[in-house]
Amino acid sequence: MANLATTSNLPTYKMFIGGEWVEAKSGEWFESYDPYVGRPWALVARGGRADVDQAVAAADAAFRSGDWPKLKPTQRGALLRRLGDLIARDAERLAAIEVRDNGKLIAEMGAQLRYLPQWYYYYGGLADKIEGAVIPIDKAETFNFTRYEPIGVVAAITPWNSPLLLASWKIAPALAAGCTLVLKPSEHTSVSALEFCKLIEEAGFPKGVFNVVTGFGAEVGEPLVAHPKVAKIAFTGGEAGGQKVYETAARGLKAVTLELGGKSPNIVFEDAAMDDAVKGVISGIFAATGQTCIAGSRLLVQRTIEDAFTEKLLALAATARMGNPMDPDTQVGPVTTREQYQKILSYIDIARREGATLKLGGGPAKRPECGDGWFVEPTIFSKVNNQMRIAREEVFGPVLSIIPFEDDEEAIAIANDSPYGLAAGVWTTSIKRAIRMSERLEAGSVWVNTYRAVSFMSPFGGYKRSGLGRENGQEAIWSYLQTKSVWISTADSVANPFVLR
Ligand code: NAD
């Protein structure tokens, strides 16, 4: 393969391993694309197994010796808060880089990056509040207590849709717990993770505590998950990648959290505040061009209001402004990758063939403001039945399926009849119905009269095939800790050695 760095004049981005900026040992690079224009804009080091080995060795050394394990949790917390301040300072710059890489709106990425420091403040604050217990043990002359210790080297593997946000859901609690990390960002959006390493350096983290190896799933992700010195894998991505990670991790008996895909229902009852529900449905599927794991891609609408609601929805969706994601007024940007663009178009064909009725969009956006980018028109299908592929499989694009229901029982039955369970929305003015639905929906997040709300404080994760474990909130830190029970005898002599104490 030709060495891209010598044949191209694009900026190059090296990896960050053991506190040093390094090229891949193979000397190879790969292109990072700008989806708005459909052309490469940067070259990123193409890491491989040897680079993974070096990064894990650096993370393992930093975990076991040097300054990091000597730091008190309070000092770790202070470092995390300093990192949060640096992210806040650079939020706009980092957001612009992410827009360049994934084509999502500057309005959205800017808001995400300005919010991101909160993860570092929150887990920085939590770092010194992890307390063991003195157990009032039932045995004579025995003192027993628990300690919570960091699990070790963490492999964090992330997708392209919200690069630093989803990485930080792992980085902040892992560092607060005292772990060290190797991050493998998506091959489509590596650059912001590398820029983030400059802030890690500036904040003063010891070398090797945080490392980034860039490259592809098979070349970097797989050897990273399989590496015997990696203790835990925190993965966000698609179902196929998640399964592979889980299988490989099982062979090494490693701890795993998985944040995977979804086919989330957004349920509108006849008693809903109609205009709010229309906006909620739009935000569930067309924000981020539908490229979110929590996309409300199944609209379940009560049959009594199906026609009126669909009409209002179509009217608002038809006004969506498409175009340059860096323009703060744009509402729907391009799709991040060419493959994803083609996949979305193929699902639109599948829905047509399955007999769904196309009400809006239905193909590539040919608008002049979309240029040569990978744009798909906001697309709405009605007359969808929940057994169709368009209602069962994750499209990860701006494609909405409308499925009518009669009553609460049928709404629950359809909503829960899915292999996934990441999120669900409910639109109703009845508090009783809101509570009943939130109890019965099989989903890790349920939003009532709102959609797509996440916070560092509130646990996030999936039921069923949407994942394992939770990120965010206090409980997230426990997945980076392990419990040790310490026994101390206060007896003057050792009891009968042949009997269990
Ligand atoms: P993906 O699974 O293709 O890739 C995710 C990451 O895993 C990438 O870094 C990729 O290189 C790596 N990877 C792929 N195969 C691997 C393997 N065998 N071993 C190790 N690493 C491997 O996902 P994507 O296309 O980048 O992202 C879209 C998917 O992510 C969607 O399914 C979406 O629902 C999901 N997602 C989930 C959440 C959540 O929090 N639940 C959030 C965002 C995205």
PDB file of N, CA, C and O in Angstrom, residues 15 17 24-26 47-57 213 219-220 223 227:
ATOM      1  N   MET A  15      -0.701   8.856  16.930  1.00  0.00           N
ATOM      2  CA  MET A  15      -1.349   8.251  18.106  1.00  0.00           C
ATOM      3  C   MET A  15      -0.661   8.755  19.379  1.00  0.00           C
ATOM      4  O   MET A  15       0.453   9.279  19.328  1.00  0.00           O
ATOM      5  N   ILE A  17       0.641   7.328  22.855  1.00  0.00           N
ATOM      6  CA  ILE A  17       0.932   6.090  23.600  1.00  0.00           C
ATOM      7  C   ILE A  17       2.038   6.371  24.615  1.00  0.00           C
ATOM      8  O   ILE A  17       3.112   6.883  24.250  1.00  0.00           O
ATOM      9  N   ALA A  24       2.147   4.842  13.526  1.00  0.00           N
ATOM     10  CA  ALA A  24       1.926   3.392  13.616  1.00  0.00           C
ATOM     11  C   ALA A  24       3.248   2.688  13.315  1.00  0.00           C
ATOM     12  O   ALA A  24       4.038   3.166  12.507  1.00  0.00           O
ATOM     13  N   LYS A  25       3.471   1.555  13.960  1.00  0.00           N
ATOM     14  CA  LYS A  25       4.727   0.833  13.716  1.00  0.00           C
ATOM     15  C   LYS A  25       4.833   0.402  12.250  1.00  0.00           C
ATOM     16  O   LYS A  25       5.918   0.293  11.707  1.00  0.00           O
ATOM     17  N   SER A  26       3.672   0.177  11.615  1.00  0.00           N
ATOM     18  CA  SER A  26       3.683  -0.193  10.191  1.00  0.00           C
ATOM     19  C   SER A  26       4.019   1.003   9.304  1.00  0.00           C
ATOM     20  O   SER A  26       4.290   0.839   8.119  1.00  0.00           O
ATOM     21  N   GLY A  47      -3.107   2.145  13.237  1.00  0.00           N
ATOM     22  CA  GLY A  47      -2.530   1.274  14.260  1.00  0.00           C
ATOM     23  C   GLY A  47      -2.801  -0.193  13.976  1.00  0.00           C
ATOM     24  O   GLY A  47      -3.658  -0.541  13.157  1.00  0.00           O
ATOM     25  N   GLY A  48      -2.046  -1.046  14.647  1.00  0.00           N
ATOM     26  CA  GLY A  48      -2.211  -2.493  14.526  1.00  0.00           C
ATOM     27  C   GLY A  48      -1.837  -3.169  15.830  1.00  0.00           C
ATOM     28  O   GLY A  48      -1.661  -2.500  16.861  1.00  0.00           O
ATOM     29  N   ARG A  49      -1.689  -4.473  15.772  1.00  0.00           N
ATOM     30  CA  ARG A  49      -1.440  -5.263  16.977  1.00  0.00           C
ATOM     31  C   ARG A  49      -0.214  -4.774  17.749  1.00  0.00           C
ATOM     32  O   ARG A  49      -0.235  -4.682  18.983  1.00  0.00           O
ATOM     33  N   ALA A  50       0.850  -4.448  17.045  1.00  0.00           N
ATOM     34  CA  ALA A  50       2.086  -4.040  17.735  1.00  0.00           C
ATOM     35  C   ALA A  50       1.861  -2.732  18.495  1.00  0.00           C
ATOM     36  O   ALA A  50       2.401  -2.542  19.602  1.00  0.00           O
ATOM     37  N   ASP A  51       1.060  -1.845  17.926  1.00  0.00           N
ATOM     38  CA  ASP A  51       0.768  -0.574  18.614  1.00  0.00           C
ATOM     39  C   ASP A  51      -0.127  -0.818  19.828  1.00  0.00           C
ATOM     40  O   ASP A  51       0.024  -0.176  20.861  1.00  0.00           O
ATOM     41  N   VAL A  52      -1.054  -1.759  19.677  1.00  0.00           N
ATOM     42  CA  VAL A  52      -1.911  -2.135  20.815  1.00  0.00           C
ATOM     43  C   VAL A  52      -1.035  -2.673  21.945  1.00  0.00           C
ATOM     44  O   VAL A  52      -1.187  -2.294  23.113  1.00  0.00           O
ATOM     45  N   ASP A  53      -0.100  -3.553  21.597  1.00  0.00           N
ATOM     46  CA  ASP A  53       0.781  -4.129  22.628  1.00  0.00           C
ATOM     47  C   ASP A  53       1.526  -3.026  23.371  1.00  0.00           C
ATOM     48  O   ASP A  53       1.650  -3.053  24.598  1.00  0.00           O
ATOM     49  N   GLN A  54       2.016  -2.065  22.606  1.00  0.00           N
ATOM     50  CA  GLN A  54       2.784  -0.985  23.235  1.00  0.00           C
ATOM     51  C   GLN A  54       1.878  -0.137  24.148  1.00  0.00           C
ATOM     52  O   GLN A  54       2.268   0.236  25.255  1.00  0.00           O
ATOM     53  N   ALA A  55       0.669   0.139  23.681  1.00  0.00           N
ATOM     54  CA  ALA A  55      -0.238   0.986  24.476  1.00  0.00           C
ATOM     55  C   ALA A  55      -0.687   0.267  25.746  1.00  0.00           C
ATOM     56  O   ALA A  55      -0.754   0.868  26.829  1.00  0.00           O
ATOM     57  N   VAL A  56      -0.984  -1.034  25.623  1.00  0.00           N
ATOM     58  CA  VAL A  56      -1.420  -1.773  26.819  1.00  0.00           C
ATOM     59  C   VAL A  56      -0.251  -1.882  27.804  1.00  0.00           C
ATOM     60  O   VAL A  56      -0.443  -1.748  29.020  1.00  0.00           O
ATOM     61  N   ALA A  57       0.946  -2.080  27.285  1.00  0.00           N
ATOM     62  CA  ALA A  57       2.111  -2.147  28.187  1.00  0.00           C
ATOM     63  C   ALA A  57       2.272  -0.819  28.925  1.00  0.00           C
ATOM     64  O   ALA A  57       2.538  -0.796  30.141  1.00  0.00           O
ATOM     65  N   VAL A 213      -5.073   4.474  20.564  1.00  0.00           N
ATOM     66  CA  VAL A 213      -4.589   3.767  19.372  1.00  0.00           C
ATOM     67  C   VAL A 213      -5.684   3.891  18.315  1.00  0.00           C
ATOM     68  O   VAL A 213      -6.824   3.474  18.547  1.00  0.00           O
ATOM     69  N   GLU A 219      -8.225  -4.589  13.205  1.00  0.00           N
ATOM     70  CA  GLU A 219      -6.771  -4.430  13.354  1.00  0.00           C
ATOM     71  C   GLU A 219      -6.363  -3.906  14.722  1.00  0.00           C
ATOM     72  O   GLU A 219      -5.272  -4.195  15.204  1.00  0.00           O
ATOM     73  N   VAL A 220      -7.234  -3.095  15.345  1.00  0.00           N
ATOM     74  CA  VAL A 220      -6.905  -2.518  16.662  1.00  0.00           C
ATOM     75  C   VAL A 220      -7.881  -3.027  17.726  1.00  0.00           C
ATOM     76  O   VAL A 220      -7.469  -3.469  18.802  1.00  0.00           O
ATOM     77  N   PRO A 223      -7.394  -7.086  18.727  1.00  0.00           N
ATOM     78  CA  PRO A 223      -6.246  -7.384  19.601  1.00  0.00           C
ATOM     79  C   PRO A 223      -6.322  -6.673  20.943  1.00  0.00           C
ATOM     80  O   PRO A 223      -5.838  -7.190  21.951  1.00  0.00           O
ATOM     81  N   HIS A 227      -6.236  -8.693  24.486  1.00  0.00           N
ATOM     82  CA  HIS A 227      -4.947  -8.562  25.181  1.00  0.00           C
ATOM     83  C   HIS A 227      -5.058  -9.038  26.638  1.00  0.00           C
ATOM     84  O   HIS A 227      -5.924  -8.586  27.385  1.00  0.00           O
TER      85      HIS A 227
END
